[in-house]
XYZ file of C-alpha atoms in Angstrom:
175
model
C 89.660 93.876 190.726
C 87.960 96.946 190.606
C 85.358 97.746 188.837
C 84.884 100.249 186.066
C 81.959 102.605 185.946
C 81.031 103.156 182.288
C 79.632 106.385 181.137
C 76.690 106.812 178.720
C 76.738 108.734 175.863
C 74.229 110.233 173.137
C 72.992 107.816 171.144
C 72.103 104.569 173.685
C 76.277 103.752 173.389
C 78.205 102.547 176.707
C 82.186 104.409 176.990
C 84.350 103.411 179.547
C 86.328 106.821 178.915
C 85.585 110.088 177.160
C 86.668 110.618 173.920
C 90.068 112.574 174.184
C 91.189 115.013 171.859
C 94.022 112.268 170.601
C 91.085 110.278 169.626
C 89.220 112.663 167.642
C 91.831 114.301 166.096
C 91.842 113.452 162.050
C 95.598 113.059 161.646
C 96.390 111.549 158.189
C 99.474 111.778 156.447
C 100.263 113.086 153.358
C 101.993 109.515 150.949
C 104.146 112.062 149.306
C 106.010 112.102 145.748
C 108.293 109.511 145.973
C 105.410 106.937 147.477
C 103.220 108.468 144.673
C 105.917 108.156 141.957
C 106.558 104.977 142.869
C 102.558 103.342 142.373
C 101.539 105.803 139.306
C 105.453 104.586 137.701
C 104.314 100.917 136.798
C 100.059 101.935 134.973
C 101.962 104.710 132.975
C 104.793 102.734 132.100
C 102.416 100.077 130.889
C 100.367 102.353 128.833
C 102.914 103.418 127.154
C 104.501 100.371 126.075
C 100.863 99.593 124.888
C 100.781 102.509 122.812
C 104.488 101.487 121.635
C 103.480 98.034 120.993
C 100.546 99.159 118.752
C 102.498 101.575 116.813
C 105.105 98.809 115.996
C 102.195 96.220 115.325
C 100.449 98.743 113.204
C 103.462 99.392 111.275
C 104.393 95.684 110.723
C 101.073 95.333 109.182
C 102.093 97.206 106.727
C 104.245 95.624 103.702
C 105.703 98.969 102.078
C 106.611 100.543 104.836
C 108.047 97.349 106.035
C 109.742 97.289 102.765
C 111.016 100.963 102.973
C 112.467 100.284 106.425
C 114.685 97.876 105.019
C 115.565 99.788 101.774
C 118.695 100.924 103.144
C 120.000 97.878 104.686
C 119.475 96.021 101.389
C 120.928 98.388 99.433
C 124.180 98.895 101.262
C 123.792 95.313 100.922
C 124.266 95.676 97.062
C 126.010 98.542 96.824
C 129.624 97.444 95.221
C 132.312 98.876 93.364
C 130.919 97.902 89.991
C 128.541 100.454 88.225
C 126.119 97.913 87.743
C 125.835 97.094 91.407
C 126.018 100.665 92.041
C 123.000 101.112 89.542
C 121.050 98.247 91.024
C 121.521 99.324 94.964
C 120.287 102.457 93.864
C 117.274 101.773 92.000
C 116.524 99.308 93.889
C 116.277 101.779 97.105
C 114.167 104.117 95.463
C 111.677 101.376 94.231
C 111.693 100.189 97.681
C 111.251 103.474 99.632
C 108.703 104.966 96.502
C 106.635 101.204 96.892
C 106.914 100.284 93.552
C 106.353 96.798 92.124
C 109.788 94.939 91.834
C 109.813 95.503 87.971
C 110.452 98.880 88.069
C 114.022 99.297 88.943
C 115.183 101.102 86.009
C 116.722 104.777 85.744
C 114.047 105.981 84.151
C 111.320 104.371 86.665
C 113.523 105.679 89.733
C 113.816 109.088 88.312
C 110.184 109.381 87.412
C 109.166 108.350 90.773
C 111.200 110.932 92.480
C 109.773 113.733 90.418
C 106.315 112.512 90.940
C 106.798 113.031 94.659
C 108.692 116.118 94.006
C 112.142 115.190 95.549
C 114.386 118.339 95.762
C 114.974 119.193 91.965
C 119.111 118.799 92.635
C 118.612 116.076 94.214
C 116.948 114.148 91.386
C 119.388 115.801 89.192
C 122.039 114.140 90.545
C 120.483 110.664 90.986
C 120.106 111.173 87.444
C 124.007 111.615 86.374
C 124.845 108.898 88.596
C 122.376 106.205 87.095
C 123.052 107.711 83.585
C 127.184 106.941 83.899
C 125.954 103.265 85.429
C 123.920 102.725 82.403
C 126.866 104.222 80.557
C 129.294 102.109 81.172
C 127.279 98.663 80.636
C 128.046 99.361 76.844
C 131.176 101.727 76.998
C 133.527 100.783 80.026
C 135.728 103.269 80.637
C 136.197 104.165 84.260
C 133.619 106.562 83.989
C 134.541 109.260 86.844
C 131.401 110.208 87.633
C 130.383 106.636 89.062
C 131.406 107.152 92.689
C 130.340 104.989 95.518
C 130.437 107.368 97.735
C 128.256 109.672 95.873
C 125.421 106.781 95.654
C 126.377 106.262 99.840
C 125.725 109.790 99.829
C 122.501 109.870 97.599
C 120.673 106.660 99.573
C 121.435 109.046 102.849
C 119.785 112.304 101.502
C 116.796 110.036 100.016
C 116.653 108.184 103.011
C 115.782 111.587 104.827
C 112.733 112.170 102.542
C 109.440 110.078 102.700
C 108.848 108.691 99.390
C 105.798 106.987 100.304
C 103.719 109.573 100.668
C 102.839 111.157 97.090
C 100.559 113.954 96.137
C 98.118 111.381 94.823
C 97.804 109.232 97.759
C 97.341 112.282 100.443
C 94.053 113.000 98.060
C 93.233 109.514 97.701
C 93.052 109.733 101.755
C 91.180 112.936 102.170
């Protein structure tokens, strides 16, 4: 075998060949978006179920707007032919959705609380005439034709669209 002579270079260090230009080039590659995508996907896909989680969580925590959630399930639920089911789906939802205590499901307690969180004045109006005919027609049943279930389908919709939680009173309770 032959034998190598090695060369010395600055610094006290030993080669046993010069540094080429392949070895001191600084060749690094760029990872690229889909290489990027794919390791930044999974931390912001876990921060936002975090944040998701602690809205739901939050939310849960909370019995009336657990209770107002449900409003419309329950009173689809209840919602019948019969005026007096008609009359109880109905008030029911609004005590529900307004958060009032489970006593207060009468006409006049569902219409007040509408007011109080100034619901569209037509819309009130005509929550009115329906409850009015249900209450109507406990003492005088006629066939009333202003009792329509569609009309108190179409009434829990249009109230369902409108947050009934939040009243003048508690936004300055708040602030």
């Amino acid at each position: 075998r032959e034998a190598k002579a090695l060369t010395a270079v600055a610094g006290g260090l030993l080669a046993n060949v010069p540094p080429s230009e392949a070895l001191l080039a600084k060749d690094r590659r760029a990872i690229g978006v889909p290489i990027a995508t794919a390791i930044a996907l999974p931390p912001v896909l876990c921060a936002a179920l975090a944040v998701w989680r602690g809205v739901q969580t939050r939310r849960d925590a909370d019995p009336l707007r657990r209770r107002a959630g449900a409003a419309k399930s329950v009173a689809m639920q209840r919602l019948g032919t019969s005026p007096e089911s008609i009359l109880t789906a109905v008030c029911g939802f609004i005590a529900d959705r307004c958060g009032l205590p489970d006593g207060t499901r009468t006409r006049g307690d569902a219409v007040t609380a509408l007011r109080a969180r100034r619901v569209d004045a037509e819309l009130v109006q005509r929550v009115e005439t329906l409850l009015a005919a249900c209450e109507r027609s406990r003492y005088a049943p006629r066939g009333d034709e202003k009792i329509s279930t569609d009309e108190a389908t179409t009434l829990i919709n249009a109230l369902g669209r409108v947050d009934l939680l939040t009243t003048k009173s508690t936004k300055e309770r708040a602030a």
